[in-house]
Structures are given as structure tokens and as C-alpha cells.
mmCIF file of C-alpha atoms in Angstrom:
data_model
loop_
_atom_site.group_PDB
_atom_site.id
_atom_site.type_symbol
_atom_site.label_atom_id
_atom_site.label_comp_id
_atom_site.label_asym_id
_atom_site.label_seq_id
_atom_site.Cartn_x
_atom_site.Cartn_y
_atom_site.Cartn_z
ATOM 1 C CA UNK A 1 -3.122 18.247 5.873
ATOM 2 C CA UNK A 2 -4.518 18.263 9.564
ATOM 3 C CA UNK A 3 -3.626 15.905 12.311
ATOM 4 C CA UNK A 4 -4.392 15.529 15.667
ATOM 5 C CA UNK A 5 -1.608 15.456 19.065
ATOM 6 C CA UNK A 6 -0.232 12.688 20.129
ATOM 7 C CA UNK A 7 1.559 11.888 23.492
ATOM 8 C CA UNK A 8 4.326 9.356 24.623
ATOM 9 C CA UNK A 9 4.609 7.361 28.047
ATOM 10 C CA UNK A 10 7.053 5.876 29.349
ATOM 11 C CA UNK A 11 8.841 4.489 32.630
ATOM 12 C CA UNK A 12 11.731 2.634 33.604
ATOM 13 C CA UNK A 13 12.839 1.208 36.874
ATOM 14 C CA UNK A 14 15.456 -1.264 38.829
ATOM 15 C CA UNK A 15 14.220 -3.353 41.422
ATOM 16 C CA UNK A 16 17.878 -4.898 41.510
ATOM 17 C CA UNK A 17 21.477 -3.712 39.854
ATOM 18 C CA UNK A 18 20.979 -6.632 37.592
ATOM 19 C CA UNK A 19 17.231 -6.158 36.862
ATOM 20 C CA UNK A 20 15.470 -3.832 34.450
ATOM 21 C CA UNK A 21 11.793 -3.316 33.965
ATOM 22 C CA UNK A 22 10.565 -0.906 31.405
ATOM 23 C CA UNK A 23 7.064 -0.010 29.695
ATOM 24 C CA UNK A 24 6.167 2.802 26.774
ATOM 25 C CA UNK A 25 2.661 3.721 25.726
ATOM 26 C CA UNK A 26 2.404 5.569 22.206
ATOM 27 C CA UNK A 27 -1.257 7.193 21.460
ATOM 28 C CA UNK A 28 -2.431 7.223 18.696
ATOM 29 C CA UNK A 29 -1.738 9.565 15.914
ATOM 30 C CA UNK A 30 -4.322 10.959 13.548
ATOM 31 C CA UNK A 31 -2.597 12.539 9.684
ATOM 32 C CA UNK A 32 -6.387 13.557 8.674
ATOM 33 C CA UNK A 33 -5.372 14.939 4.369
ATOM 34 C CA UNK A 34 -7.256 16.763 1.954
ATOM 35 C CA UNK A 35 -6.530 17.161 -1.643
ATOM 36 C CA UNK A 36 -8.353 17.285 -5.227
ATOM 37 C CA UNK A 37 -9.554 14.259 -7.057
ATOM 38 C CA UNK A 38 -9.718 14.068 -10.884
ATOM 39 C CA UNK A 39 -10.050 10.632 -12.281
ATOM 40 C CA UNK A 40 -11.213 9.629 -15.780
ATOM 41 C CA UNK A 41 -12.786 5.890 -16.930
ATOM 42 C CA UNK A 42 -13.354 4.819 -19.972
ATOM 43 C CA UNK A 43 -15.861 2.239 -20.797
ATOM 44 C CA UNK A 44 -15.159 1.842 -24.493
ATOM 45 C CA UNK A 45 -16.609 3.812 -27.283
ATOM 46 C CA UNK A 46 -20.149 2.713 -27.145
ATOM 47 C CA UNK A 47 -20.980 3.384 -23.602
ATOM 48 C CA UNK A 48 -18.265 6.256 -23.243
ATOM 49 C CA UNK A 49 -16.477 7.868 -20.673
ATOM 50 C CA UNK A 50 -16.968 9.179 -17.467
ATOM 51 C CA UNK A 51 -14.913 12.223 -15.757
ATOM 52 C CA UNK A 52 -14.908 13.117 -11.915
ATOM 53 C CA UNK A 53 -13.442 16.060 -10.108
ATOM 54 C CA UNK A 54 -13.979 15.664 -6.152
ATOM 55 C CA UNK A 55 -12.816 17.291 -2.843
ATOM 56 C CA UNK A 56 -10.629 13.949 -1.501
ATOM 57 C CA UNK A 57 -10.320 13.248 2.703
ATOM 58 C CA UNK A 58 -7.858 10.644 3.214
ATOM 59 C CA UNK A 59 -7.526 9.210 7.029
ATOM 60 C CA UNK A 60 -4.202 7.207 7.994
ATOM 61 C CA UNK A 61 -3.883 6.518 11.557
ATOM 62 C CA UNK A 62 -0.879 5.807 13.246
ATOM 63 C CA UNK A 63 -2.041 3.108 15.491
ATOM 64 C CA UNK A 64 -1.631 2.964 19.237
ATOM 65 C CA UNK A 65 1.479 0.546 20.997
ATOM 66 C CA UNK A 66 2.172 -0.677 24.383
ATOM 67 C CA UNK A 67 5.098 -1.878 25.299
ATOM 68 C CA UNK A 68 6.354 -3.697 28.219
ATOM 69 C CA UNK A 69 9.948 -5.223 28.732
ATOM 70 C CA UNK A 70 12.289 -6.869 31.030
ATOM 71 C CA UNK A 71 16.378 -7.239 30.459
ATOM 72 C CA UNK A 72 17.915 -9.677 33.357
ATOM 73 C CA UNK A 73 21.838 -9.907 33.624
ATOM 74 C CA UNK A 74 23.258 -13.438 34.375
ATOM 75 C CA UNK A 75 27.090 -12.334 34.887
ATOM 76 C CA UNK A 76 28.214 -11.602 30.963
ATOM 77 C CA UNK A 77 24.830 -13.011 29.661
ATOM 78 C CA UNK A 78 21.573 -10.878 29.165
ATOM 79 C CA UNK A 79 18.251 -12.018 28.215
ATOM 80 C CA UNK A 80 15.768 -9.281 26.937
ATOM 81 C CA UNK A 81 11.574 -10.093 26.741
ATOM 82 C CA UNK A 82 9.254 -7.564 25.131
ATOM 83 C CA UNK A 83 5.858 -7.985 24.869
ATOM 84 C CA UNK A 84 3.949 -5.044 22.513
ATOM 85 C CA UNK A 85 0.603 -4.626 21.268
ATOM 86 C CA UNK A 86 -0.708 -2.212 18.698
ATOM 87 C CA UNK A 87 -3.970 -0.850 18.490
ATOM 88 C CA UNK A 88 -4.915 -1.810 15.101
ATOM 89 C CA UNK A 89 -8.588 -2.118 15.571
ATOM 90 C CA UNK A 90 -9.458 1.553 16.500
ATOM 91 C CA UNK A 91 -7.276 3.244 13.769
ATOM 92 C CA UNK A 92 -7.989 4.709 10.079
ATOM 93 C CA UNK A 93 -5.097 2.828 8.640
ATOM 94 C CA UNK A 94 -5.793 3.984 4.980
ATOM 95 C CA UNK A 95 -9.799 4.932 4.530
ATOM 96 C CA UNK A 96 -10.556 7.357 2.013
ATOM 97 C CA UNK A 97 -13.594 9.226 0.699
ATOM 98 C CA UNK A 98 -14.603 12.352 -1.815
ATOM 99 C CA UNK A 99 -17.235 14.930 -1.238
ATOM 100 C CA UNK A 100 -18.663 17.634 -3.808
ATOM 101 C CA UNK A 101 -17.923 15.536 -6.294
ATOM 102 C CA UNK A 102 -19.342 16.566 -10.454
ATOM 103 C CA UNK A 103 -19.360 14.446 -13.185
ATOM 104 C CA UNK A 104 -19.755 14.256 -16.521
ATOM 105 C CA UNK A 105 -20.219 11.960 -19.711
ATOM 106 C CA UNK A 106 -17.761 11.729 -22.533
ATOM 107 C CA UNK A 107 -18.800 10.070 -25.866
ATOM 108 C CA UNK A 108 -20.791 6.993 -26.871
ATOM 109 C CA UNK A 109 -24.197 6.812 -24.446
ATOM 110 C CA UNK A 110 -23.244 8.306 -21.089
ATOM 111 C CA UNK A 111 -22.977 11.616 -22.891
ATOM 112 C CA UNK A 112 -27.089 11.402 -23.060
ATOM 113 C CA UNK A 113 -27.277 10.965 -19.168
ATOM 114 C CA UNK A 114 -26.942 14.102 -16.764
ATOM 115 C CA UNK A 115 -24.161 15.023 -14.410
ATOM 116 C CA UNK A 116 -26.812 13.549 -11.457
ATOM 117 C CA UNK A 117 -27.842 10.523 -13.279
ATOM 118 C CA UNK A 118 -23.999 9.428 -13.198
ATOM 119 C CA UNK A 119 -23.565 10.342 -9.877
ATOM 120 C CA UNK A 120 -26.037 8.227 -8.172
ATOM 121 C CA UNK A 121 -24.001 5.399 -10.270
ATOM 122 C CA UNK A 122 -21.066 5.804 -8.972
ATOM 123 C CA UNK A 123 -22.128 6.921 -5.160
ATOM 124 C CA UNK A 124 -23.630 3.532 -5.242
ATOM 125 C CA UNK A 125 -20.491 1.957 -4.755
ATOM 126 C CA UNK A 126 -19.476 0.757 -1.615
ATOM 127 C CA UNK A 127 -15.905 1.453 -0.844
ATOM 128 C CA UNK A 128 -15.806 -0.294 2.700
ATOM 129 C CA UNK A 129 -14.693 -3.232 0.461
ATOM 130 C CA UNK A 130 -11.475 -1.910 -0.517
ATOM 131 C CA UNK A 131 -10.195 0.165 2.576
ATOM 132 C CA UNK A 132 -7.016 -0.427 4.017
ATOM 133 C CA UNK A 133 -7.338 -1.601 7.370
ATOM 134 C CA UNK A 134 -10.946 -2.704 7.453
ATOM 135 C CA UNK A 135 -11.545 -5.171 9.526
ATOM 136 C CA UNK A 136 -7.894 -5.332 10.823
ATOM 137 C CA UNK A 137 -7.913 -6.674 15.264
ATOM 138 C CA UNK A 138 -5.630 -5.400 17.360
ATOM 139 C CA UNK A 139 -1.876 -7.770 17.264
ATOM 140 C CA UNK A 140 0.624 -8.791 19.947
ATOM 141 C CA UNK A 141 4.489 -8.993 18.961
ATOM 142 C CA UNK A 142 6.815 -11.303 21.921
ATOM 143 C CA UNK A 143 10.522 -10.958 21.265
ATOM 144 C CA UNK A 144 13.033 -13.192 23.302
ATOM 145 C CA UNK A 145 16.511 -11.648 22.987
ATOM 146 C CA UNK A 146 20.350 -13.261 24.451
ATOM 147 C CA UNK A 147 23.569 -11.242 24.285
ATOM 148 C CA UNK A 148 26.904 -12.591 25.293
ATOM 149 C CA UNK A 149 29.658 -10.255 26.227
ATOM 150 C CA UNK A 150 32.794 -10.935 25.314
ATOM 151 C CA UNK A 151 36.362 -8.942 26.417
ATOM 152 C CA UNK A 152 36.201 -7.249 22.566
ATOM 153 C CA UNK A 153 33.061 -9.282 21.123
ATOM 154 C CA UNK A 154 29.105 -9.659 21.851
ATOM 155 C CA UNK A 155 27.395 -12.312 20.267
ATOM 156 C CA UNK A 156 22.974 -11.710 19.896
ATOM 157 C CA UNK A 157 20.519 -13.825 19.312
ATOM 158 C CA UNK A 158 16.842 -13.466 19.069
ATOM 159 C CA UNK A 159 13.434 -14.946 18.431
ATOM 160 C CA UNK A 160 10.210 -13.484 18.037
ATOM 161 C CA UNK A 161 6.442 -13.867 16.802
ATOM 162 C CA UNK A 162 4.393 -11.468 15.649
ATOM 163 C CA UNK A 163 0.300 -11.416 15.296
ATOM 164 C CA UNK A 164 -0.676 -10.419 12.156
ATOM 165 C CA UNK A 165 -3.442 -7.925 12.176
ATOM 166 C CA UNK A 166 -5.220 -8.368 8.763
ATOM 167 C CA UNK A 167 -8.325 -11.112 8.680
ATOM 168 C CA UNK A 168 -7.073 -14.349 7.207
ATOM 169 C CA UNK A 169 -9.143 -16.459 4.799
ATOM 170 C CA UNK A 170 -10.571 -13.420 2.956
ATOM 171 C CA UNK A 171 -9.616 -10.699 0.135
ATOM 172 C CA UNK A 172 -7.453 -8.060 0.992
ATOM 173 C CA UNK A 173 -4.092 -6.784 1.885
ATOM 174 C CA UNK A 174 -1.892 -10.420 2.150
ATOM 175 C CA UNK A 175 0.105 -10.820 5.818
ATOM 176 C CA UNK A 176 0.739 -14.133 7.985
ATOM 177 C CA UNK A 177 2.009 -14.629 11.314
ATOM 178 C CA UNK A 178 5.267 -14.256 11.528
ATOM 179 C CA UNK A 179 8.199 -16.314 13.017
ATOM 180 C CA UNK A 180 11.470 -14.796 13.558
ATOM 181 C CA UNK A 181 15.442 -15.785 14.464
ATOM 182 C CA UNK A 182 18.251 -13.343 14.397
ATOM 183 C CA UNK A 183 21.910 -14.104 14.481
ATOM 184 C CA UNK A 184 24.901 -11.560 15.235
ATOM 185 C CA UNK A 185 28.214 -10.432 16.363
ATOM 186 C CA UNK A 186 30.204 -7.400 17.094
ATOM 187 C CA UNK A 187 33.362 -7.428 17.013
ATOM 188 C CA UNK A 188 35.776 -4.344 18.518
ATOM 189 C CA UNK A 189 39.173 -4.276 16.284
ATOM 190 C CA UNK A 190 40.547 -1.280 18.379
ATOM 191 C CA UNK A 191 39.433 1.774 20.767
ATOM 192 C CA UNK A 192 37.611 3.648 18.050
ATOM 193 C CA UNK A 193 36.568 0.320 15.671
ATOM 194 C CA UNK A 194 33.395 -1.863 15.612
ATOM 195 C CA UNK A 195 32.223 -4.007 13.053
ATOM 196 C CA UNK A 196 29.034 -6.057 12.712
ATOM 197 C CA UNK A 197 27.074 -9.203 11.087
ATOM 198 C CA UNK A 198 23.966 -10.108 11.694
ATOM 199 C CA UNK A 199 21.626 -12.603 9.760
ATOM 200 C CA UNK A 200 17.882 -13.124 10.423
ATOM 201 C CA UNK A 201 15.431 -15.108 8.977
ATOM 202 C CA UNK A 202 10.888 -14.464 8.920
ATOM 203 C CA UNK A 203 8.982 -17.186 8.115
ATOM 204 C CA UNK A 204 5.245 -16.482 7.224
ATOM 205 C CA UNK A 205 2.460 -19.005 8.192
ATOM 206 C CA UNK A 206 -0.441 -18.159 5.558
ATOM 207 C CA UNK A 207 -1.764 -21.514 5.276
ATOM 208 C CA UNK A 208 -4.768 -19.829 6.289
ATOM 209 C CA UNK A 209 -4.404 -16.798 3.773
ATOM 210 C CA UNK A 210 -6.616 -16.378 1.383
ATOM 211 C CA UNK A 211 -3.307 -14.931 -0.962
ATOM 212 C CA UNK A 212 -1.188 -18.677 -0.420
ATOM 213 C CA UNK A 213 2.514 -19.336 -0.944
ATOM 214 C CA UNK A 214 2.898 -23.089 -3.157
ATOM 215 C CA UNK A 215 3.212 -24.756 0.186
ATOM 216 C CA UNK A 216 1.656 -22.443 2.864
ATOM 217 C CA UNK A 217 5.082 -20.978 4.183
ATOM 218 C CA UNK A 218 6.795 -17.713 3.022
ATOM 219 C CA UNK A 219 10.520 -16.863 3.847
ATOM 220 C CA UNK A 220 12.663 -14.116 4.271
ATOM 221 C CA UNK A 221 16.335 -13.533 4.424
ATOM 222 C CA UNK A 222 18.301 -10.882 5.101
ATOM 223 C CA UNK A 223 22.028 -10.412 5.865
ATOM 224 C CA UNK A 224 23.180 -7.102 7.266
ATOM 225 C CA UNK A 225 26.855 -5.665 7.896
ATOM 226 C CA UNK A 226 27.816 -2.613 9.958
ATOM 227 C CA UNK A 227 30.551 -0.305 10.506
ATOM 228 C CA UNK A 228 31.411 1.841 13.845
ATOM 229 C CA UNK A 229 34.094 4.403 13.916
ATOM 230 C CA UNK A 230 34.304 6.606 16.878
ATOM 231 C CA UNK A 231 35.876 10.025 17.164
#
């Protein structure tokens, strides 16, 4: 494996005690891999079988995000905004190719043809079809968050959308936009004690997915508990 550097941004400041304004900026990270290839297909026993050993290069980019956020106290109430965009568009997310690649025919009538004749078969092939992230824009995320803060208690709730990055409408990898609420407390039982419960909900818009749900919407729930002990 060979990857590029990669830096982190970031900066914080407080124009007022009660004020916080924040931004990060994540480059992008390249994992560049090589490995070997052997794959085998068989076409039945009239036409055969056909074997390939290759030198494999597999890109997967971790994209680019910029962040930018604001937390505002109102006495024992904060609200949190977050804005973020990822750099989908100008990433490898998962493309793949092979180079000095040999083949060979096994049985039936590919056996007949030579190792070249089968290679300009399968070269033909176009594999921008199939890559993960082709075609993928960059997204924006928003995220509205409220705590209260109790004597021995916080209660949190959120919302946020997210942009999904894959095209809609055509084959691929299925995604939606996403909405999403969030429900939680904390609860202190003593000095050293904390306990949690938090419930949120995603519900996918892929009316305009070409992969559909029966009526256009998908859900998710999950329920989450948590346990604090300090020593």
C-alpha cells in the first residue's frame, strides 16, 4: 500500500463569553493499494473457462470536509449549528484497475483461442460502469442541536439533513437524502456516575432512487444507552 499526506485545519474563537465560532478543514487523503489478481469464470462446458492473473491498483480516497459551526448559550440552554461539506466529487472513492494481466482458456472452445485473443475480450470491458463513486457531487450535511442543563441532568435534542452524494434515478450504489431527529438525556446519579439514553430516528427520501422502498420512504431506528464511571 502507498498513500499520500494529508493535513488538518482548524480554528476556534469567542467573540463573546457566551459565543463560540469554530471551523475544521480535512484534505483529502489518498490509500493508493496494490495486490495480485487471480480470478477464474466459467462459461459452461461448451465455451469453457477463462483464467486471469493481474497486477491489481485499487484507489480509495478519503474525501475532503469543511466544517463550520456556531454554539450560542442562552443562560442553561445551548443551541449548536454545523454546516459541513465533503468533497465527494474530486475523490477515488473505490476505482479499481489491473495491469500485466495473462490469460488463458480452459476446456470447451476458448481453449482454441490464444492468451491475446482473450485478452482483447475482456480489456473491452468498460469498468467506469461499476466504480464506486463514479459520478458521485460533492454533499452538504446542516445539523441543528439544543441542550438543556439541568442541576444533575442535560436533556439533547437534534435535527439534521444530509445531501446524499450518489446520482439518483440511475444504477448504482442505493442512498437518499436523509432526515434526522435525536432524543436524549443524561442523568448524574452521584460524583463519579452518569448514565445515558438517547433515541434517534433517519428517514430516507428515495422517491427519486432508482433502488425504491414500497412507498418512497426508508426508516431507521436506533436506541442507544451509556454508562459513565469516573475515577
Amino acid at each position: 500500500m502507498a498513500g499520500g499526506g494529508g493535513y488538518n485545519l482548524a480554528l476556534s474563537i469567542k467573540p463573546t463569553s457566551s459565543t463560540t465560532i469554530s471551523t475544521t478543514y480535512r484534505s483529502k487523503r489518498a490509500l493508493n493499494m496494490k495486490g495480485d489478481l487471480k480470478a477464474l469464470a466459467k462459461m459452461g462446458n461448451t465455451v469453457g473457462s477463462a483464467s486471469m492473473n493481474a497486477d491489481l491498483k485499487l484507489d480509495a480516497d478519503l474525501p475532503a470536509i469543511f466544517n463550520v459551526a456556531l454554539a450560542q448559550d442562552f443562560g442553561r440552554i445551548r443551541a449548536e449549528f454545523v454546516y459541513e461539506r465533503t468533497f465527494w466529487s474530486s475523490a477515488d472513492i473505490f476505482k479499481f484497475g489491473y495491469v500485466n494481466a495473462q490469460f488463458k482458456g480452459i476446456g470447451g472452445i476458448l481453449s482454441a483461442f490464444d492468451s491475446s485473443y482473450i485478452a482483447g475480450m475482456m480489456n473491452s470491458a468498460d469498468y467506469n460502469a461499476v466504480y464506486y463513486g463514479q459520478g458521485w457531487k460533492d454533499s452538504n450535511a446542516y445539523r441543528l442541536g439544543l441542550s438543556y442543563f439541568g442541576d444533575d441532568h442535560t436533556f439533547m435534542l437534534s435535527f439534521a439533513y444530509d445531501e446524499t452524494p450518489t446520482p439518483q434515478g440511475v444504477f448504482g450504489i442505493p442512498d437518499a437524502n436523509a432526515f434526522m431527529f435525536g432524543l436524549g438525556l443524561r442523568k448524574r446519579l452521584s460524583e463519579s456516575v452518569d448514565v445515558g439514553l438517547a433515541y434517534s430516528l433517519a428517514v430516507k427520501d428515495n422517491r427519486k432512487s432508482f433502488i425504491q422502498s414500497h412507498d418512497g420512504w426508508g426508516e431507521l431506528h436506533l436506541v442507544t444507552a451509556g454508562f459513565k464511571y469516573l475515577f
